[in-house]
PDB file of C-alpha atoms and ligand atoms in Angstrom:
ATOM      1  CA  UNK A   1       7.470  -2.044 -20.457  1.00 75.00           C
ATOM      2  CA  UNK A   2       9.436  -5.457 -20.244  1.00 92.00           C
ATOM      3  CA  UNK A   3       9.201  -4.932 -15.945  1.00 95.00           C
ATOM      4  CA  UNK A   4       6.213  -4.563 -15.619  1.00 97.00           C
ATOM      5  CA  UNK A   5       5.103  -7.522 -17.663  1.00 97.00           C
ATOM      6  CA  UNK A   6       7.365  -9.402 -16.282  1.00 98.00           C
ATOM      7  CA  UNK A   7       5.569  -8.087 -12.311  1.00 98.00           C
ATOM      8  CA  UNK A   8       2.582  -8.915 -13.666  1.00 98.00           C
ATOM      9  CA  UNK A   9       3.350 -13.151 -15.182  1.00 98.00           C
ATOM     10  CA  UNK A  10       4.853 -13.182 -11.863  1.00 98.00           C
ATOM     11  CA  UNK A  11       2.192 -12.708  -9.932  1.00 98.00           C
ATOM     12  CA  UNK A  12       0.054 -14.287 -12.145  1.00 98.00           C
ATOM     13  CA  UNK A  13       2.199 -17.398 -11.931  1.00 98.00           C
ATOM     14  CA  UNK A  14       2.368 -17.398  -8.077  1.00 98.00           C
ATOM     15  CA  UNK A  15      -1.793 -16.570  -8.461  1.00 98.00           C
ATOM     16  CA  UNK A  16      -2.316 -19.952 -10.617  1.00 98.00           C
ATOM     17  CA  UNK A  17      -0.035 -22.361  -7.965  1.00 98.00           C
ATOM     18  CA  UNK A  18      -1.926 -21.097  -5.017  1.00 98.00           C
ATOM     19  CA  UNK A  19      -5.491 -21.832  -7.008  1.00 98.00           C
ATOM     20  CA  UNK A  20      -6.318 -17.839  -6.689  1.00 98.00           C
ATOM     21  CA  UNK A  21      -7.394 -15.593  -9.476  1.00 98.00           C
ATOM     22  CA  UNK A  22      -4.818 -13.173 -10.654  1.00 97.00           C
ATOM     23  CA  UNK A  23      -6.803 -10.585 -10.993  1.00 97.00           C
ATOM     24  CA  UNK A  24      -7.494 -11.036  -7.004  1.00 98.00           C
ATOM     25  CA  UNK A  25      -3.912  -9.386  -6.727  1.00 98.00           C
ATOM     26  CA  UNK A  26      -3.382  -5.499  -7.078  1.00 98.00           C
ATOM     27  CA  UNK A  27      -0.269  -4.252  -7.613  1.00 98.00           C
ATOM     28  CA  UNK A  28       0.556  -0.896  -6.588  1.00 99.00           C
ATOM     29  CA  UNK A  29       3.565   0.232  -8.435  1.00 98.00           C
ATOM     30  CA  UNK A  30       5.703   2.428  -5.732  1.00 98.00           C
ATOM     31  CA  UNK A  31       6.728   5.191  -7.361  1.00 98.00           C
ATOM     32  CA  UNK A  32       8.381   7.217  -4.159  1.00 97.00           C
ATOM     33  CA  UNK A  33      11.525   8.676  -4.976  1.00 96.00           C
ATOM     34  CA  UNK A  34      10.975   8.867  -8.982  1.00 96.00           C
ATOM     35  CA  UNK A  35      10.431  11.409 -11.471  1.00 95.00           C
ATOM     36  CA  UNK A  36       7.168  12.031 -13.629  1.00 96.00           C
ATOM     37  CA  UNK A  37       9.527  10.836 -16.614  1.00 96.00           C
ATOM     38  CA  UNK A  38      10.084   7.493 -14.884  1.00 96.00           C
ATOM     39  CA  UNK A  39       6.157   6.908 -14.035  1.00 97.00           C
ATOM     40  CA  UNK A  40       5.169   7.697 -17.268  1.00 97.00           C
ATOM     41  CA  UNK A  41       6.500   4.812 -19.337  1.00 97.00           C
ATOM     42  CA  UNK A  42       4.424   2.756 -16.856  1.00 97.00           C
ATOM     43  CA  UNK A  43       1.159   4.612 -17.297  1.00 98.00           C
ATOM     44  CA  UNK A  44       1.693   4.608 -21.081  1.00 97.00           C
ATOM     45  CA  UNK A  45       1.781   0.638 -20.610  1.00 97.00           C
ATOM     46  CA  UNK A  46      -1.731   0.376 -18.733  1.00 97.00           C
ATOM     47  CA  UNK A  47      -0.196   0.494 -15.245  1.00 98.00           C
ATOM     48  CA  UNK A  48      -2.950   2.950 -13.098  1.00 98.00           C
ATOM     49  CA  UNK A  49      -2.822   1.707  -9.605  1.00 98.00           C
ATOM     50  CA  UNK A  50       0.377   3.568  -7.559  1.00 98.00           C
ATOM     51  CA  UNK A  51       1.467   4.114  -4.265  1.00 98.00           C
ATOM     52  CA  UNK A  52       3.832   7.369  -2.853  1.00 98.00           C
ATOM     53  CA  UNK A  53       4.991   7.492   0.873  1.00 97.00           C
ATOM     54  CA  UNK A  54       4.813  10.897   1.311  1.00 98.00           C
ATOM     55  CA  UNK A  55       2.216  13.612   0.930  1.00 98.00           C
ATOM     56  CA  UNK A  56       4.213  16.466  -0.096  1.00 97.00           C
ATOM     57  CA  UNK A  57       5.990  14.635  -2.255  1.00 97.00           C
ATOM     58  CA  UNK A  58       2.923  13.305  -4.190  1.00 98.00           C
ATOM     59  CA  UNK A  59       1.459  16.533  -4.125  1.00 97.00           C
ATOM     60  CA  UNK A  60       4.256  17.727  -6.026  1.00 97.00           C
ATOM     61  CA  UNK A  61       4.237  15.042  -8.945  1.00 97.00           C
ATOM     62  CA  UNK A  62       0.785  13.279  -8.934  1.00 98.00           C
ATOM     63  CA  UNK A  63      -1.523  16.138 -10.283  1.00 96.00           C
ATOM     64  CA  UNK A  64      -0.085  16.645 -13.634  1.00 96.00           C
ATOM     65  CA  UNK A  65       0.123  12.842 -14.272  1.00 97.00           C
ATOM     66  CA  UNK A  66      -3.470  13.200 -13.196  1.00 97.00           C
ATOM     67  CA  UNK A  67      -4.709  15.464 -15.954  1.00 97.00           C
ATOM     68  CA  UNK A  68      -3.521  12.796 -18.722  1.00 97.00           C
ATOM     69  CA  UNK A  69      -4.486   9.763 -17.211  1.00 98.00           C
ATOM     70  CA  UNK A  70      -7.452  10.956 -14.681  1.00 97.00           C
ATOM     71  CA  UNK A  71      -8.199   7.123 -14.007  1.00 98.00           C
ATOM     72  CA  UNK A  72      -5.165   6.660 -11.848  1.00 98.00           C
ATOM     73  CA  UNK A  73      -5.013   5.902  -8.370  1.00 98.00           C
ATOM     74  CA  UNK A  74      -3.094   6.706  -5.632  1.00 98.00           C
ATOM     75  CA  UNK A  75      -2.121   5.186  -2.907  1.00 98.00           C
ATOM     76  CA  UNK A  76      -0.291   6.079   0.195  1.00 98.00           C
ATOM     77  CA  UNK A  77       2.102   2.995   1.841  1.00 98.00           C
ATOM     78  CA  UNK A  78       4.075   5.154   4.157  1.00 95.00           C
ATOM     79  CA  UNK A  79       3.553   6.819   7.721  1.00 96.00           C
ATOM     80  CA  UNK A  80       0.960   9.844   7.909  1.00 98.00           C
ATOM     81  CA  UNK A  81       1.082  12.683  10.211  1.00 98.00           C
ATOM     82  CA  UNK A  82      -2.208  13.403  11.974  1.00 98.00           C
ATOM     83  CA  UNK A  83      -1.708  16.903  10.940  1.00 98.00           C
ATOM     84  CA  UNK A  84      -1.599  15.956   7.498  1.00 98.00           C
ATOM     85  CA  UNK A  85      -4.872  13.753   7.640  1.00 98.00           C
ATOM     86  CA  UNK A  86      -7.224  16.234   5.192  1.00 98.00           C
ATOM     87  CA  UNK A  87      -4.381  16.640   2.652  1.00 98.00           C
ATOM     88  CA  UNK A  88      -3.706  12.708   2.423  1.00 98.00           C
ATOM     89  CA  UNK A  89      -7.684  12.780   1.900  1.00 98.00           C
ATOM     90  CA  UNK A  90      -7.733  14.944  -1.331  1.00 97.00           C
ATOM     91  CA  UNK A  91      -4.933  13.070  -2.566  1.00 98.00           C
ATOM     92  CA  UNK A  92      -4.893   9.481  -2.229  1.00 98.00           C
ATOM     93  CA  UNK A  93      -7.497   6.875  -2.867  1.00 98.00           C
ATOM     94  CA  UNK A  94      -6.592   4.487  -0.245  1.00 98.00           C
ATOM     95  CA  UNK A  95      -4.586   4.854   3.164  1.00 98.00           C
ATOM     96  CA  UNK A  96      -2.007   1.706   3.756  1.00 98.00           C
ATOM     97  CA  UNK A  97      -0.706   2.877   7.086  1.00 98.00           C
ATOM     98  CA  UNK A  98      -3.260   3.549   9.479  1.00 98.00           C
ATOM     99  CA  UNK A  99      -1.418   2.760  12.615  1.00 98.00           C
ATOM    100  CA  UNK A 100      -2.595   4.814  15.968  1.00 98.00           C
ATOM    101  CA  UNK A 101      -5.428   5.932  17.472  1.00 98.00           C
ATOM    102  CA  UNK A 102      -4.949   9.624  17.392  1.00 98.00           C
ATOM    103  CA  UNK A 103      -4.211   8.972  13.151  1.00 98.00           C
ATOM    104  CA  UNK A 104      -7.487   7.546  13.520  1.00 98.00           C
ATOM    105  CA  UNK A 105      -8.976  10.345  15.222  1.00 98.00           C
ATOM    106  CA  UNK A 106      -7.988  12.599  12.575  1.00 98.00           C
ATOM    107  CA  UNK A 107      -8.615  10.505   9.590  1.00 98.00           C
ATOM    108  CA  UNK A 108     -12.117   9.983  10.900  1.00 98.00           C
ATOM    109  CA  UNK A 109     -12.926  14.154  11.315  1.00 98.00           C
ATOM    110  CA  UNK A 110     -10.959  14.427   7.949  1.00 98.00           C
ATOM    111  CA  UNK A 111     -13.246  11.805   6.624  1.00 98.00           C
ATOM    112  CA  UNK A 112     -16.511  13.662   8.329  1.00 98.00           C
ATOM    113  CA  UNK A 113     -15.470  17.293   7.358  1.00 97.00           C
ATOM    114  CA  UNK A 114     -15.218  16.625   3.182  1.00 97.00           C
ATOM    115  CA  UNK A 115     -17.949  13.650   2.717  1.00 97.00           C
ATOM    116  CA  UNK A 116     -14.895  11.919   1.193  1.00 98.00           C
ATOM    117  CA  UNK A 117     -13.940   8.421   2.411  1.00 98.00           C
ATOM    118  CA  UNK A 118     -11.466   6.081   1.003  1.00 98.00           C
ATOM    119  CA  UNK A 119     -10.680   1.990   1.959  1.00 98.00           C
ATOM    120  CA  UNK A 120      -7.985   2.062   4.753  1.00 98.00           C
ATOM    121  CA  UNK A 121      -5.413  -0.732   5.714  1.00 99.00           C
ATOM    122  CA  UNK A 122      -4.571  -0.926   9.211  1.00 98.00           C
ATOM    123  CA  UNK A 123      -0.471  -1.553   9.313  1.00 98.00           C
ATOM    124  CA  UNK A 124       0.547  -4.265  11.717  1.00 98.00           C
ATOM    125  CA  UNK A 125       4.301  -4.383  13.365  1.00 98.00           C
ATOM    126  CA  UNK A 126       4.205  -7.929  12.504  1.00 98.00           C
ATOM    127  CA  UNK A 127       8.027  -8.807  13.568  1.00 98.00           C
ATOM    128  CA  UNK A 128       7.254  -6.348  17.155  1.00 97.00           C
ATOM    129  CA  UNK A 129      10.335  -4.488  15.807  1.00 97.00           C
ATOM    130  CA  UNK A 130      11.245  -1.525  18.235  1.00 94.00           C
ATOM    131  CA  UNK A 131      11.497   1.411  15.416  1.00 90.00           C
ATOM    132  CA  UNK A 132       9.015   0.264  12.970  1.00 93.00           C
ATOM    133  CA  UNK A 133       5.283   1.934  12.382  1.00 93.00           C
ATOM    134  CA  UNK A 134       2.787  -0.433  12.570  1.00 97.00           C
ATOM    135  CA  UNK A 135       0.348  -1.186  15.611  1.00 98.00           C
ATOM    136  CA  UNK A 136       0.565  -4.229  17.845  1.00 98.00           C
ATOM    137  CA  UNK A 137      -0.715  -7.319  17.007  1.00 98.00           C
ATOM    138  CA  UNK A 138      -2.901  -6.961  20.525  1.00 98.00           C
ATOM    139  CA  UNK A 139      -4.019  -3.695  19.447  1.00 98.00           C
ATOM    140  CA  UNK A 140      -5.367  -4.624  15.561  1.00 98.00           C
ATOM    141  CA  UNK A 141      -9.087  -5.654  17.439  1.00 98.00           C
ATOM    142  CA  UNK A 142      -9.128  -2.061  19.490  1.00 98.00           C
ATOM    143  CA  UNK A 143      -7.600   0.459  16.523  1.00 98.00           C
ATOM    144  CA  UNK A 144     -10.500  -0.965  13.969  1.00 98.00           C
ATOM    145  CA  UNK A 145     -13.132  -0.611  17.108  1.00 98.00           C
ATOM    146  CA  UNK A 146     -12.199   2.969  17.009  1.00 98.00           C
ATOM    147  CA  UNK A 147     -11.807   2.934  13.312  1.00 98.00           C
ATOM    148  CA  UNK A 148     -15.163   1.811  12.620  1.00 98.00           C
ATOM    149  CA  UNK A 149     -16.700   3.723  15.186  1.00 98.00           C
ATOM    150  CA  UNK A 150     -15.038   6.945  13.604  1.00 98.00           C
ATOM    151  CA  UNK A 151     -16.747   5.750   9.897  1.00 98.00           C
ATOM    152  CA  UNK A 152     -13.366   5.042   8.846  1.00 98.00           C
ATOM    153  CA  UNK A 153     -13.730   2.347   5.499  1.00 98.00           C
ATOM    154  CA  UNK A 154     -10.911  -0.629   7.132  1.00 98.00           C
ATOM    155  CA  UNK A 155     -10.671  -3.417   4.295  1.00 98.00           C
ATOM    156  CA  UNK A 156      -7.752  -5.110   5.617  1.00 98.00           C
ATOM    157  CA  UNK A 157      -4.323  -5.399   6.735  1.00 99.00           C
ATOM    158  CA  UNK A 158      -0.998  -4.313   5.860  1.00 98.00           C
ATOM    159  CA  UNK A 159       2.880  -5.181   7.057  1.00 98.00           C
ATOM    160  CA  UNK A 160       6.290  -4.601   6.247  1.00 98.00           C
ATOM    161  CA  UNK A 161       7.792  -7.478   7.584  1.00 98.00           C
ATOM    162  CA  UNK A 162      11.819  -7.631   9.524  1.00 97.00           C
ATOM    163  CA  UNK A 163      14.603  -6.685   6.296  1.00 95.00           C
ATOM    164  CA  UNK A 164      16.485 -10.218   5.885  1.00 94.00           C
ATOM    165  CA  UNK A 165      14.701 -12.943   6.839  1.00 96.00           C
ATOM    166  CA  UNK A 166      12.242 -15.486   5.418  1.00 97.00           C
ATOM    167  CA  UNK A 167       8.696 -13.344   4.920  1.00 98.00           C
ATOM    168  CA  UNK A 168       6.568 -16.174   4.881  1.00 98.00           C
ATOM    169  CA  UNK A 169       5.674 -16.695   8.585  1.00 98.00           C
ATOM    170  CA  UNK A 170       4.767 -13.102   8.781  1.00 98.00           C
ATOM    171  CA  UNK A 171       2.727 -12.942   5.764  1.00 98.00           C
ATOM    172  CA  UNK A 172       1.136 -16.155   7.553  1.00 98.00           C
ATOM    173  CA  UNK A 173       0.785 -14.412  10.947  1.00 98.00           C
ATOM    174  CA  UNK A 174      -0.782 -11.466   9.091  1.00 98.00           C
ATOM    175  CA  UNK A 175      -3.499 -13.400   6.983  1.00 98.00           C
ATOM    176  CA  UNK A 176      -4.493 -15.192  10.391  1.00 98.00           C
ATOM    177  CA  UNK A 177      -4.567 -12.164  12.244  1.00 98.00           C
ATOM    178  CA  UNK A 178      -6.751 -10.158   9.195  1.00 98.00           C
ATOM    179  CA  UNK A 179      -9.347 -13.897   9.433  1.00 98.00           C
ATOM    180  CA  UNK A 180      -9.503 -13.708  13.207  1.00 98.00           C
ATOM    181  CA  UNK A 181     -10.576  -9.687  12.815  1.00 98.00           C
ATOM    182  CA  UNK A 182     -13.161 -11.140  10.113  1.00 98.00           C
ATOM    183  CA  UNK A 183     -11.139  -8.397   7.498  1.00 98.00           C
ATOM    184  CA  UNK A 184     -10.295  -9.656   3.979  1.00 98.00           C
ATOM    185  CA  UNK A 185      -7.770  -7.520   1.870  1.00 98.00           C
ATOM    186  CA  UNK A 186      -3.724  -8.193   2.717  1.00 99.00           C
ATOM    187  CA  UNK A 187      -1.349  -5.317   2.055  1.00 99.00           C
ATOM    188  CA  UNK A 188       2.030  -7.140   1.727  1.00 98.00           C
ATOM    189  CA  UNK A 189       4.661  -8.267  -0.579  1.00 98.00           C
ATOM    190  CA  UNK A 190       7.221  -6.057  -1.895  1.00 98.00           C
ATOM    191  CA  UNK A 191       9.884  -6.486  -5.057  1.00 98.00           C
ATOM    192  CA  UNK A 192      12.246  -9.341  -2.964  1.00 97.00           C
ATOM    193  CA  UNK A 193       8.892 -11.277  -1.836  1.00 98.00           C
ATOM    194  CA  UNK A 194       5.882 -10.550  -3.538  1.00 98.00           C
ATOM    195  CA  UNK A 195       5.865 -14.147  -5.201  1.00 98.00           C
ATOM    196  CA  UNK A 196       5.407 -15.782  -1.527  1.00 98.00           C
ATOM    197  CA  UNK A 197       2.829 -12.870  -0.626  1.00 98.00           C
ATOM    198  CA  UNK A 198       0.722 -13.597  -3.252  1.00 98.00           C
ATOM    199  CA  UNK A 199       0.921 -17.542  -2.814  1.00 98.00           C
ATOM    200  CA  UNK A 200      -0.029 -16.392   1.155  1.00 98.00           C
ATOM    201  CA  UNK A 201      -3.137 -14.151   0.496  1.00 98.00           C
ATOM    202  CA  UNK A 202      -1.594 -11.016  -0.512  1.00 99.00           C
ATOM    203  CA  UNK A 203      -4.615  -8.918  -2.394  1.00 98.00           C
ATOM    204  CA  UNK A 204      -2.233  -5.747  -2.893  1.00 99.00           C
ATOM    205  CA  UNK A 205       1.670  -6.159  -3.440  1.00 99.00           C
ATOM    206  CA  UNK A 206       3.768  -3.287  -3.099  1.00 98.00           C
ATOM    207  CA  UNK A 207       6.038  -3.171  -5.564  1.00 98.00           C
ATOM    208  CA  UNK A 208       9.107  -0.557  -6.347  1.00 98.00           C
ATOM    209  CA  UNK A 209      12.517  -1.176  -7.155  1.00 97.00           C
ATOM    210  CA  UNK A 210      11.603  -4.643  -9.200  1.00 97.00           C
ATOM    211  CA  UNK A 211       9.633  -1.958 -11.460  1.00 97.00           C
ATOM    212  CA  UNK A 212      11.453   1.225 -11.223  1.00 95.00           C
ATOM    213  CA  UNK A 213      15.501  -0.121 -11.176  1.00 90.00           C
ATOM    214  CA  UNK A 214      16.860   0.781  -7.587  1.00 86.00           C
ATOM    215  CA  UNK A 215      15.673   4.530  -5.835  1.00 79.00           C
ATOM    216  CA  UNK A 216      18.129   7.252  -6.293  1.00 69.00           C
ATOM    217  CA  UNK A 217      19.583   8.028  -2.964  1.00 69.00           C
ATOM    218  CA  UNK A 218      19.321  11.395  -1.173  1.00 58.00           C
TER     219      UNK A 218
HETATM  220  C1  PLP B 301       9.235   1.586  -0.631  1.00 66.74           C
HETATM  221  C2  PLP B 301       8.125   0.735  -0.157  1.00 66.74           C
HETATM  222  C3  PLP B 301       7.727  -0.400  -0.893  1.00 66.74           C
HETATM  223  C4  PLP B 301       8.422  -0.874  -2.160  1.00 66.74           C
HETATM  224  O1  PLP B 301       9.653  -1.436  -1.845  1.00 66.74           O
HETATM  225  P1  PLP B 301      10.546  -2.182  -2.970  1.00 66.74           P
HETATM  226  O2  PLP B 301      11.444  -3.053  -2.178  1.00 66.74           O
HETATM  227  O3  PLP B 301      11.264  -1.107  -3.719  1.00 66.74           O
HETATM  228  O4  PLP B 301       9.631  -2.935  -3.829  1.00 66.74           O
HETATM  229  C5  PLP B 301       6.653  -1.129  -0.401  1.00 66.74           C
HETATM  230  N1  PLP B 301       6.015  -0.776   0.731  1.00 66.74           N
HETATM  231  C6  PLP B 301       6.373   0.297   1.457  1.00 66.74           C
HETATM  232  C7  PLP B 301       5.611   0.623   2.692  1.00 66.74           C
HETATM  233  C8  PLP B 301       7.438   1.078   1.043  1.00 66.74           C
HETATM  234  O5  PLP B 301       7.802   2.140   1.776  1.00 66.74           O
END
């Protein structure tokens, strides 16, 4: 799988300049969007760490994959209805987009109710954009006071920066913000920036299109 090698030197590359280990840097294939045909080359080439934005639509795809290569692992990068909480549980083995205190409140009885816990990511709105998920930069100390207090697992931070401008001083804002809250994983990079993510802290990049080829539209 020529893309995904060429993901993975990237990173590594990026790894080496900032003096970090490349193995400190997951990278969560995104696979929203594309069929079991189109993950499989991937999985077939060692790749086991991906990440869906939807429940349903991982539901659909991920447990057949899962009965031939039972070591994968999912994650979920994209907004998660409260109501949905127990189902993202069974599915997923790590929750990018914890973002609200009531998501909290029903991760945390989701969590309680099945014995099951998996590492979280709370999602900041680092560029305070209007329309995007993500809590408030204010709010990251409160939503993982609640989060811990709830049992929740919170290993870090995650952010989808503003679309067309320079990433950098929001993966820098983000890092700062995850030291100041004394939390060490960074969710952030994606396929147009996941060089400058990694050379900023990044511990998981998310990574679609640069693997995939560009998502079929709906
Ligand atoms: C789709 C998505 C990605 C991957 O985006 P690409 O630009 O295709 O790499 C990463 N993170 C989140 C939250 C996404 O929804």
């Amino acid at each position: 799988m020529d893309q995904l090698e060429d993901i993975r030197a990237r990173i590594a590359k990026s790894a080496r300049i900032a003096a970090r280990k490349p193995e400190a840097v997951e990278l969560v294939a995104i696979s929203k969007t594309h069929a079991a045909e189109a993950i499989r080359p991937l999985l077939d080439a060692g790749q086991r760490v991906f990440g869906e934005n939807r429940v349903q639509e991982a539901e659909a795809k991920w447990p057949a994959l899962r009965e031939d290569y039972p070591d994968v692992q999912l994650h979920l990068v994209g907004q998660l209805q409260s109501n949905k909480a127990e189902d993202a549980l069974a599915l997923f083995d790590c929750i990018h987009s914890l973002d609200r205190a009531s998501l909290v409140a029903a991760l945390g009885k989701a969590m309680e109710k099945t014995g099951r816990k998996v590492p979280c990511f709370i999602q900041v709105n680092i560029g305070a954009e209007d329309q995007k998920g993500g809590c408030a930069i204010a709010e990251v100390p409160e939503l993982l006071a609640l989060a811990r207090d709830a049992g929740i697992p919170v290993v870090g931070l995650m952010c989808v920066p503003p679309f067309g401008i320079e990433a950098a001083p929001f993966f820098a804002l983000l890092a700062r913000i995850a030291a100041d809250n004394g939390l060490e994983q960074l969710s952030m990079g994606m396929s147009e920036d996941f060089e400058t993510a990694v050379m900023l802290g990044a511990t998981h990049v998310r990574v679609g299109s640069a693997l995939f080829g560009a998502r079929p539209k709906n």
